Amino acid sequence: MKAFDSTRLYFDRAADQIELSENVRTLLLTPKREVQVQVAIERDNGDIATYIGYRVQHDDARGPMKGGLRFHPDVDLDEVRSLAALMTWKTAVVNLPYGGAKGGIALDPNRVSQRELERITRKFIDGIHDVIGPDVDIPAPDMGTNDKVMAWIMNQYSRYHGFSPAVVTGKPVELFGLPGREEATGRGVGTITLKTLSRMNRRATQTRIAIQGFGNVGSHTAKFLNDAECKIVAVSDVSGGYYRPEGLEMSKLLRYALDHRGALAGYKEAELITNEQLLELDTDVLIPAALGGVLTKDNAERVRAPIIIEAANAPIYPDADEIFEQRGTTIVPDILANAGGVTASYFEWVQNRQHYQWGLNRVRQELDRVMSESFERVWELSRERHVSLRTAAYILGIGRVGRATVLGGII
Ligand code: NAD
């Protein structure tokens, strides 16, 4: 199934619940604008390299469009389109005054030099600067991009339009960025996990958790939940899984990753397992925080955790989702679970526009409030309507976007 088809399936399940007409479904699903530009650069050795850059602007009924920019070899228009739609529902679920967008370039950032990466980024902005902007569409980091790339975007856009820090979020803290932006997605995932445990009458101290991925999201989630006295029994990265039934020693693990440029390969204080084994461990909570599509109909039957928190975008294929639903697995969907990142991005954008900066405590306090309130709203809705948390989150998101669209008027 293609990425956009699975987003459509979840959308339809919720749209059926609120009896949305076919015409409104088509309207809400059709992206406002899809841009594809040539990104040609001269490589350091004088060769010419040509890439394709995408930006899909899905919906702006509730405000300027917001979404990450991904540099990864697998990027294609279908994936970007699907992720753009996810952003529309995500910003609506946490009630930020934004629509949804996403962008990407099919490129492995590890196979180009930093100077080449800068040229690629600036060339891409040359191609799309007239369709993005602080009131139009605000990019942010995603897989393969970081605060440095965001700084180049701000600088390149400002060459055309003057000083515009609010055109992009996820910037370095020294350059109009936000203290706490880096930890925000993981912190949000952690907050949502604790809320879920509490609603299910489970105690954090007696909860065993496995986390796939130890990058930005996975490592901050692990740290937050370890601080909350949950037992993190396994984590993984591209090199494999690291398992310690009595709980990993988080400070040692974080120190190791810090000393090895974020990588866990060679960590000796745990048993080495595969990423597949990690997904199937006997734990209370499983948190996929790496790639999309890791839980499929082929491994769903073997997944034992009764609670799954979707920290990554779209880690569960719809056919696996169905198996989990039949089995009664509690799944907190991506559009709620990982919305902490875009929420912090919103705080950054607000401050850029006010030329004012909050401290870390205020950022954390506001983030925790948004995530907690959104979780409670989705939880209540799922109980009221007897639907999964995923369908409840989509009902909330689609309902808000639908109402804004109709109130704005279509003539
Ligand atoms: P990242 O690049 O910082 O980390 C990715 C992690 O996944 C790394 O530990 C990497 O080793 C691991 N990984 C890569 N390939 C793997 C494989 N085949 N098997 C197992 N692990 C593998 O990325 P991130 O920012 O932490 O994002 C992770 C996920 O969360 C993505 O799906 C992303 O779209 C989503 N997300 C991120 C944010 C954010 O603010 N960073 C916000 C919302 C959603």
Short mmCIF file of C-alpha atoms and ligand atoms in Angstrom, two decimals:
data_model
loop_
_atom_site.label_atom_id
_atom_site.label_comp_id
_atom_site.label_asym_id
_atom_site.label_seq_id
_atom_site.Cartn_x
_atom_site.Cartn_y
_atom_site.Cartn_z
CA MET A 1 0.00 0.00 0.00
CA LYS A 2 1.33 3.43 -0.90
CA ALA A 3 1.84 5.94 1.91
CA PHE A 4 -1.02 8.23 0.86
CA ASP A 5 -3.46 5.29 0.66
CA SER A 6 -2.86 4.38 4.31
CA THR A 7 -3.43 7.98 5.47
CA ARG A 8 -6.61 7.91 3.39
CA LEU A 9 -7.76 4.72 5.10
CA TYR A 10 -7.45 6.22 8.59
CA PHE A 11 -9.09 9.40 7.31
CA ASP A 12 -12.06 7.46 5.91
CA ARG A 13 -12.59 5.51 9.13
CA ALA A 14 -13.00 8.80 11.04
CA ALA A 15 -14.95 10.49 8.22
CA ASP A 16 -17.47 7.62 8.30
CA GLN A 17 -17.98 8.22 12.02
CA ILE A 18 -18.82 11.90 11.52
CA GLU A 19 -20.76 11.17 8.31
CA LEU A 20 -18.67 13.46 6.15
CA SER A 21 -20.00 13.76 2.60
CA GLU A 22 -17.95 12.50 -0.34
CA ASN A 23 -17.57 16.07 -1.66
CA VAL A 24 -16.11 17.37 1.60
CA ARG A 25 -13.79 14.34 1.82
CA THR A 26 -12.41 15.12 -1.62
CA LEU A 27 -11.99 18.78 -0.67
CA LEU A 28 -10.13 17.98 2.57
CA LEU A 29 -7.91 15.34 0.98
CA THR A 30 -6.84 17.32 -2.08
CA PRO A 31 -3.58 19.21 -1.43
CA LYS A 32 -3.76 22.97 -2.03
CA ARG A 33 -0.48 23.04 -3.89
CA GLU A 34 2.30 20.64 -4.87
CA VAL A 35 5.61 22.10 -5.95
CA GLN A 36 8.43 20.17 -7.59
CA VAL A 37 11.65 21.98 -8.44
CA GLN A 38 14.97 21.13 -10.01
CA VAL A 39 17.88 21.46 -7.56
CA ALA A 40 21.10 21.45 -9.56
CA ILE A 41 24.49 22.16 -7.95
CA GLU A 42 28.12 21.99 -8.80
CA ARG A 43 29.77 19.35 -6.61
CA ASP A 44 33.09 20.05 -4.84
CA ASN A 45 34.91 18.11 -7.60
CA GLY A 46 33.32 20.21 -10.37
CA ASP A 47 30.72 17.59 -11.43
CA ILE A 48 27.09 18.60 -11.79
CA ALA A 49 24.51 16.90 -9.53
CA THR A 50 20.76 17.29 -10.05
CA TYR A 51 18.13 16.51 -7.42
CA ILE A 52 14.38 16.99 -7.24
CA GLY A 53 12.93 19.03 -4.38
CA TYR A 54 9.29 18.66 -3.28
CA ARG A 55 7.01 20.81 -1.17
CA VAL A 56 3.42 19.74 -0.70
CA GLN A 57 1.13 22.31 0.93
CA HIS A 58 -1.85 20.30 2.01
CA ASP A 59 -4.25 22.64 3.80
CA ASP A 60 -4.32 26.18 5.21
CA ALA A 61 -7.89 26.50 6.51
CA ARG A 62 -6.66 26.88 10.13
CA GLY A 63 -3.55 28.97 9.48
CA PRO A 64 -0.17 29.03 7.70
CA MET A 65 1.00 25.58 6.64
CA LYS A 66 3.62 23.87 8.79
CA GLY A 67 5.75 20.80 8.25
CA GLY A 68 9.23 19.35 8.11
CA LEU A 69 11.78 19.08 5.37
CA ARG A 70 13.25 15.59 4.90
CA PHE A 71 16.55 14.70 3.19
CA HIS A 72 16.48 10.93 2.65
CA PRO A 73 17.08 8.65 -0.37
CA ASP A 74 13.51 7.22 -0.17
CA VAL A 75 11.75 10.60 -0.47
CA ASP A 76 9.16 10.71 -3.25
CA LEU A 77 6.07 12.76 -4.01
CA ASP A 78 3.66 10.15 -2.63
CA GLU A 79 5.45 10.03 0.71
CA VAL A 80 5.68 13.82 0.98
CA ARG A 81 1.99 14.14 0.11
CA SER A 82 1.03 11.64 2.78
CA LEU A 83 3.19 13.32 5.44
CA ALA A 84 1.78 16.74 4.49
CA ALA A 85 -1.76 15.49 5.14
CA LEU A 86 -0.63 13.98 8.47
CA MET A 87 0.64 17.44 9.46
CA THR A 88 -2.77 18.99 8.77
CA TRP A 89 -4.50 16.55 11.14
CA LYS A 90 -1.64 16.75 13.68
CA THR A 91 -1.69 20.56 14.04
CA ALA A 92 -5.48 20.39 14.36
CA VAL A 93 -5.41 17.64 17.03
CA VAL A 94 -3.20 19.78 19.28
CA ASN A 95 -5.16 22.87 18.23
CA LEU A 96 -2.29 24.97 16.86
CA PRO A 97 -3.30 27.75 14.43
CA TYR A 98 -1.63 26.01 11.50
CA GLY A 99 -2.35 23.90 8.46
CA GLY A 100 -0.11 21.13 7.14
CA ALA A 101 2.75 20.82 4.66
CA LYS A 102 5.85 18.70 4.09
CA GLY A 103 8.91 18.84 1.87
CA GLY A 104 11.83 16.72 0.90
CA ILE A 105 14.70 15.96 -1.40
CA ALA A 106 15.66 12.40 -2.41
CA LEU A 107 19.24 12.52 -1.21
CA ASP A 108 21.51 10.84 1.32
CA PRO A 109 22.95 13.74 3.35
CA ASN A 110 25.83 11.51 4.49
CA ARG A 111 27.07 11.17 0.91
CA VAL A 112 27.54 14.89 0.21
CA SER A 113 29.90 17.34 1.88
CA GLN A 114 28.63 20.06 4.21
CA ARG A 115 29.33 22.69 1.54
CA GLU A 116 27.38 20.65 -1.01
CA LEU A 117 24.53 20.25 1.47
CA GLU A 118 24.46 24.01 1.97
CA ARG A 119 24.36 24.61 -1.79
CA ILE A 120 21.54 22.06 -2.20
CA THR A 121 19.52 23.69 0.59
CA ARG A 122 20.01 27.21 -0.76
CA LYS A 123 19.18 26.13 -4.34
CA PHE A 124 15.99 24.49 -3.09
CA ILE A 125 14.97 27.71 -1.33
CA ASP A 126 15.73 29.66 -4.54
CA GLY A 127 13.14 27.41 -6.17
CA ILE A 128 10.40 27.70 -3.53
CA HIS A 129 10.99 31.03 -1.72
CA ASP A 130 7.98 32.66 -3.34
CA VAL A 131 5.55 29.99 -2.07
CA ILE A 132 6.77 29.77 1.56
CA GLY A 133 6.89 32.50 4.26
CA PRO A 134 6.01 33.25 7.91
CA ASP A 135 2.31 33.66 7.04
CA VAL A 136 2.21 31.04 4.30
CA ASP A 137 4.27 27.91 4.93
CA ILE A 138 6.94 27.40 7.59
CA PRO A 139 9.39 24.47 7.15
CA ALA A 140 11.12 22.70 10.07
CA PRO A 141 13.67 19.89 10.51
CA ASP A 142 12.78 16.26 9.79
CA MET A 143 14.85 13.16 9.02
CA GLY A 144 18.21 14.15 7.54
CA THR A 145 17.90 17.88 8.27
CA ASN A 146 18.88 19.79 11.39
CA ASP A 147 19.24 23.24 12.93
CA LYS A 148 22.14 24.09 10.62
CA VAL A 149 19.99 23.44 7.53
CA MET A 150 17.25 25.61 9.06
CA ALA A 151 19.76 28.45 9.56
CA TRP A 152 20.68 28.28 5.83
CA ILE A 153 16.98 28.37 4.93
CA MET A 154 16.39 31.45 7.07
CA ASN A 155 19.41 33.17 5.58
CA GLN A 156 18.56 32.33 1.96
CA TYR A 157 14.90 33.31 2.31
CA SER A 158 15.92 36.60 3.97
CA ARG A 159 18.04 37.48 0.92
CA TYR A 160 14.81 37.70 -1.10
CA HIS A 161 12.36 38.96 1.52
CA GLY A 162 14.40 40.77 4.22
CA PHE A 163 14.89 39.72 7.86
CA SER A 164 12.50 36.79 8.43
CA PRO A 165 13.41 34.48 11.34
CA ALA A 166 9.81 33.19 11.48
CA VAL A 167 10.03 31.60 8.01
CA VAL A 168 11.47 28.42 9.48
CA THR A 169 11.60 26.75 12.91
CA GLY A 170 14.06 24.39 14.56
CA LYS A 171 16.84 26.99 14.18
CA PRO A 172 19.94 27.01 16.40
CA VAL A 173 19.18 28.55 19.81
CA GLU A 174 21.84 31.22 19.11
CA LEU A 175 20.03 32.15 15.88
CA PHE A 176 16.41 32.79 16.91
CA GLY A 177 15.86 29.15 17.96
CA LEU A 178 14.02 27.92 21.04
CA PRO A 179 15.54 26.43 24.17
CA GLY A 180 13.88 23.02 24.55
CA ARG A 181 12.98 22.54 20.86
CA GLU A 182 15.41 19.64 20.50
CA GLU A 183 13.96 17.61 23.38
CA ALA A 184 10.35 18.60 22.67
CA THR A 185 9.17 15.64 20.57
CA GLY A 186 10.66 13.09 22.99
CA ARG A 187 9.34 14.98 26.00
CA GLY A 188 5.88 15.05 24.41
CA VAL A 189 6.06 11.29 23.70
CA GLY A 190 7.07 10.75 27.34
CA THR A 191 4.23 12.91 28.66
CA ILE A 192 1.70 11.05 26.49
CA THR A 193 3.09 7.68 27.65
CA LEU A 194 2.67 8.66 31.32
CA LYS A 195 -0.87 9.93 30.68
CA THR A 196 -1.75 6.65 28.94
CA LEU A 197 -0.35 4.58 31.83
CA SER A 198 -2.28 6.67 34.31
CA ARG A 199 -5.57 6.30 32.37
CA MET A 200 -4.98 2.54 32.24
CA ASN A 201 -4.31 2.39 35.99
CA ARG A 202 -0.75 1.26 35.52
CA ARG A 203 2.16 2.48 37.64
CA ALA A 204 5.18 4.01 35.91
CA THR A 205 7.54 2.26 38.31
CA GLN A 206 6.21 -1.14 37.24
CA THR A 207 6.30 -0.44 33.51
CA ARG A 208 8.81 -2.09 31.17
CA ILE A 209 9.43 -0.18 27.95
CA ALA A 210 11.22 -0.93 24.66
CA ILE A 211 12.13 1.94 22.32
CA GLN A 212 13.15 1.48 18.67
CA GLY A 213 15.47 4.28 17.54
CA PHE A 214 17.86 6.31 19.67
CA GLY A 215 18.06 9.50 17.63
CA ASN A 216 16.51 12.80 18.60
CA VAL A 217 13.09 11.39 19.49
CA GLY A 218 14.12 8.00 20.90
CA SER A 219 16.89 9.26 23.16
CA HIS A 220 14.88 12.12 24.67
CA THR A 221 11.88 9.81 25.19
CA ALA A 222 14.14 7.27 26.93
CA LYS A 223 15.65 9.91 29.18
CA PHE A 224 12.29 11.44 30.12
CA LEU A 225 10.65 8.09 30.93
CA ASN A 226 13.72 6.87 32.81
CA ASP A 227 13.56 10.05 34.93
CA ALA A 228 9.89 9.19 35.57
CA GLU A 229 11.12 5.84 36.98
CA CYS A 230 9.84 3.63 34.17
CA LYS A 231 12.11 0.70 33.37
CA ILE A 232 13.62 1.11 29.88
CA VAL A 233 14.63 -2.49 29.11
CA ALA A 234 15.67 -2.06 25.46
CA VAL A 235 16.61 0.61 22.93
CA SER A 236 17.99 0.31 19.41
CA ASP A 237 19.48 2.15 16.52
CA VAL A 238 20.51 1.14 13.02
CA SER A 239 23.26 -1.10 14.52
CA GLY A 240 20.77 -3.28 16.46
CA GLY A 241 18.98 -3.51 19.81
CA TYR A 242 20.44 -3.30 23.33
CA TYR A 243 18.52 -5.27 25.95
CA ARG A 244 18.88 -5.44 29.73
CA PRO A 245 15.88 -7.10 31.44
CA GLU A 246 16.55 -5.36 34.77
CA GLY A 247 16.55 -1.94 33.03
CA LEU A 248 19.25 -0.12 31.04
CA GLU A 249 21.52 2.24 32.93
CA MET A 250 20.39 5.40 31.20
CA SER A 251 23.21 7.74 32.24
CA LYS A 252 25.82 5.25 30.95
CA LEU A 253 23.89 4.73 27.71
CA LEU A 254 23.45 8.46 27.05
CA ARG A 255 27.11 9.11 27.82
CA TYR A 256 28.10 6.31 25.39
CA ALA A 257 25.91 7.74 22.62
CA LEU A 258 27.28 11.24 23.25
CA ASP A 259 30.86 9.95 22.98
CA HIS A 260 30.09 8.06 19.74
CA ARG A 261 28.30 10.75 17.70
CA GLY A 262 24.89 9.42 18.73
CA ALA A 263 25.58 5.79 17.76
CA LEU A 264 25.13 2.78 20.07
CA ALA A 265 27.30 0.27 18.13
CA GLY A 266 29.76 -1.37 20.51
CA TYR A 267 27.79 -0.68 23.72
CA LYS A 268 28.73 -3.57 25.99
CA GLU A 269 26.52 -3.12 29.08
CA ALA A 270 23.52 -4.87 27.49
CA GLU A 271 22.67 -7.93 25.41
CA LEU A 272 22.81 -7.31 21.68
CA ILE A 273 19.54 -8.23 19.93
CA THR A 274 18.10 -7.38 16.50
CA ASN A 275 15.64 -4.59 15.78
CA GLU A 276 13.05 -7.27 14.93
CA GLN A 277 13.55 -8.94 18.32
CA LEU A 278 13.16 -5.60 20.10
CA LEU A 279 9.72 -5.11 18.54
CA GLU A 280 8.63 -8.52 19.83
CA LEU A 281 9.96 -8.28 23.41
CA ASP A 282 7.69 -9.03 26.34
CA THR A 283 7.22 -5.44 27.60
CA ASP A 284 4.30 -3.29 28.74
CA VAL A 285 4.97 -0.48 26.24
CA LEU A 286 6.57 -0.46 22.80
CA ILE A 287 7.66 2.88 21.35
CA PRO A 288 8.71 2.79 17.67
CA ALA A 289 10.76 5.99 17.29
CA ALA A 290 12.76 5.37 14.11
CA LEU A 291 11.27 4.57 10.72
CA GLY A 292 7.79 4.32 9.24
CA GLY A 293 6.22 0.94 8.40
CA VAL A 294 8.10 -1.24 10.92
CA LEU A 295 5.00 -3.03 12.25
CA THR A 296 3.35 -5.04 9.49
CA LYS A 297 0.97 -7.98 9.17
CA ASP A 298 4.07 -10.20 9.11
CA ASN A 299 5.23 -9.34 12.63
CA ALA A 300 2.07 -7.94 14.30
CA GLU A 301 1.02 -11.33 15.71
CA ARG A 302 4.38 -11.64 17.48
CA VAL A 303 4.31 -8.16 19.06
CA ARG A 304 3.49 -8.68 22.73
CA ALA A 305 3.33 -5.16 24.21
CA PRO A 306 -0.28 -4.22 25.09
CA ILE A 307 0.48 -0.50 24.61
CA ILE A 308 2.16 1.06 21.53
CA ILE A 309 3.04 4.74 21.40
CA GLU A 310 3.73 5.92 17.82
CA ALA A 311 6.69 8.26 18.24
CA ALA A 312 7.77 7.81 14.60
CA ASN A 313 5.47 8.89 11.79
CA ALA A 314 3.34 6.01 10.46
CA PRO A 315 5.28 3.11 12.08
CA ILE A 316 2.24 0.77 11.80
CA TYR A 317 0.82 -0.43 8.48
CA PRO A 318 -3.01 -0.42 8.34
CA ASP A 319 -3.18 -4.24 8.08
CA ALA A 320 -1.12 -4.53 11.29
CA ASP A 321 -3.26 -1.81 12.87
CA GLU A 322 -6.31 -3.99 12.26
CA ILE A 323 -4.66 -6.99 13.95
CA PHE A 324 -3.76 -4.83 16.96
CA GLU A 325 -7.26 -3.38 17.15
CA GLN A 326 -8.85 -6.85 17.17
CA ARG A 327 -6.47 -7.90 19.92
CA GLY A 328 -7.27 -4.82 22.02
CA THR A 329 -3.80 -3.27 21.88
CA THR A 330 -3.89 0.38 22.96
CA ILE A 331 -2.23 2.50 20.25
CA VAL A 332 -1.56 6.19 20.71
CA PRO A 333 -1.35 7.50 17.12
CA ASP A 334 1.48 9.55 15.67
CA ILE A 335 -0.69 12.63 15.05
CA LEU A 336 -1.05 12.94 18.83
CA ALA A 337 2.01 11.15 20.26
CA ASN A 338 4.73 13.02 18.37
CA ALA A 339 3.02 16.43 18.16
CA GLY A 340 5.39 17.87 20.78
CA GLY A 341 7.84 18.86 18.04
CA VAL A 342 5.43 20.98 16.05
CA THR A 343 4.07 22.45 19.28
CA ALA A 344 7.53 23.68 20.26
CA SER A 345 7.99 24.91 16.70
CA TYR A 346 4.84 26.96 17.17
CA PHE A 347 6.32 28.53 20.34
CA GLU A 348 9.47 29.38 18.39
CA TRP A 349 7.46 31.01 15.59
CA VAL A 350 5.34 33.04 18.04
CA GLN A 351 8.47 34.35 19.76
CA ASN A 352 10.21 35.17 16.47
CA ARG A 353 7.21 37.27 15.56
CA GLN A 354 7.24 39.01 18.96
CA HIS A 355 11.05 39.38 19.10
CA TYR A 356 10.96 37.80 22.54
CA GLN A 357 12.39 34.57 23.99
CA TRP A 358 10.93 32.31 26.67
CA GLY A 359 13.15 30.38 29.08
CA LEU A 360 13.33 26.57 29.11
CA ASN A 361 10.96 26.19 32.09
CA ARG A 362 8.19 28.14 30.38
CA VAL A 363 8.65 26.13 27.16
CA ARG A 364 8.37 22.85 29.07
CA GLN A 365 5.38 24.02 31.08
CA GLU A 366 3.44 25.15 28.00
CA LEU A 367 4.41 22.01 26.06
CA ASP A 368 3.26 19.71 28.87
CA ARG A 369 -0.04 21.60 29.04
CA VAL A 370 -0.75 21.31 25.31
CA MET A 371 0.16 17.61 25.19
CA SER A 372 -1.82 16.72 28.33
CA GLU A 373 -4.96 18.61 27.28
CA SER A 374 -4.84 17.14 23.77
CA PHE A 375 -4.41 13.62 25.15
CA GLU A 376 -7.39 14.02 27.49
CA ARG A 377 -9.57 15.33 24.67
CA VAL A 378 -8.69 12.38 22.41
CA TRP A 379 -9.08 9.86 25.23
CA GLU A 380 -12.55 11.20 26.15
CA LEU A 381 -13.66 11.21 22.51
CA SER A 382 -12.54 7.61 22.06
CA ARG A 383 -14.57 6.58 25.13
CA GLU A 384 -17.64 8.63 24.08
CA ARG A 385 -17.70 7.16 20.57
CA HIS A 386 -16.33 3.69 21.35
CA VAL A 387 -13.56 4.07 18.79
CA SER A 388 -9.78 3.61 18.87
CA LEU A 389 -7.53 6.49 19.96
CA ARG A 390 -6.41 6.77 16.32
CA THR A 391 -9.93 7.21 15.00
CA ALA A 392 -10.73 9.62 17.85
CA ALA A 393 -7.66 11.73 17.02
CA TYR A 394 -8.63 11.82 13.34
CA ILE A 395 -12.24 12.74 14.23
CA LEU A 396 -10.92 15.64 16.31
CA GLY A 397 -8.45 16.80 13.64
CA ILE A 398 -10.71 16.38 10.63
CA GLY A 399 -13.64 17.98 12.48
CA ARG A 400 -11.61 21.09 13.30
CA VAL A 401 -10.25 21.45 9.75
CA GLY A 402 -13.68 20.76 8.24
CA ARG A 403 -15.39 23.39 10.39
CA ALA A 404 -12.72 26.02 9.61
CA THR A 405 -13.07 25.26 5.89
CA VAL A 406 -16.84 25.61 5.91
CA LEU A 407 -16.79 28.75 8.11
CA GLY A 408 -14.26 30.37 5.77
CA GLY A 409 -16.69 29.73 2.94
CA ILE A 410 -16.35 28.08 -0.42
CA ILE A 411 -17.96 29.90 -3.33
P1 NAD B 1 16.96 10.72 13.89
O1 NAD B 1 17.56 10.68 12.54
O2 NAD B 1 17.49 11.65 14.93
O3 NAD B 1 17.03 9.24 14.56
C1 NAD B 1 16.61 8.10 13.91
C2 NAD B 1 17.03 6.87 14.71
O4 NAD B 1 16.55 5.71 14.03
C3 NAD B 1 18.55 6.69 14.84
O5 NAD B 1 18.86 6.18 16.12
C4 NAD B 1 18.87 5.65 13.77
O6 NAD B 1 20.03 4.89 14.04
C5 NAD B 1 17.62 4.80 13.88
N1 NAD B 1 17.42 3.97 12.68
C6 NAD B 1 17.62 4.32 11.38
N2 NAD B 1 17.37 3.28 10.58
C7 NAD B 1 16.99 2.27 11.38
C8 NAD B 1 16.60 0.93 11.17
N3 NAD B 1 16.57 0.42 9.94
N4 NAD B 1 16.25 0.19 12.24
C9 NAD B 1 16.29 0.70 13.48
N5 NAD B 1 16.65 1.95 13.76
C10 NAD B 1 17.00 2.71 12.72
O7 NAD B 1 15.39 10.93 13.65
P2 NAD B 1 14.33 11.52 14.68
O8 NAD B 1 14.25 12.98 14.52
O9 NAD B 1 14.56 10.92 16.03
O10 NAD B 1 12.96 10.94 14.05
C11 NAD B 1 12.53 9.61 14.30
C12 NAD B 1 11.09 9.49 13.84
O11 NAD B 1 10.27 10.42 14.52
C13 NAD B 1 10.86 9.75 12.34
O12 NAD B 1 9.82 8.89 11.91
C14 NAD B 1 10.37 11.19 12.32
O13 NAD B 1 9.58 11.48 11.17
C15 NAD B 1 9.54 11.22 13.58
N6 NAD B 1 9.34 12.56 14.13
C16 NAD B 1 10.42 13.33 14.50
C17 NAD B 1 10.21 14.59 15.04
C18 NAD B 1 11.35 15.46 15.52
O14 NAD B 1 11.08 16.53 16.08
N7 NAD B 1 12.59 15.04 15.37
C19 NAD B 1 8.89 15.08 15.18
C20 NAD B 1 7.83 14.27 14.79
C21 NAD B 1 8.08 13.01 14.27
#
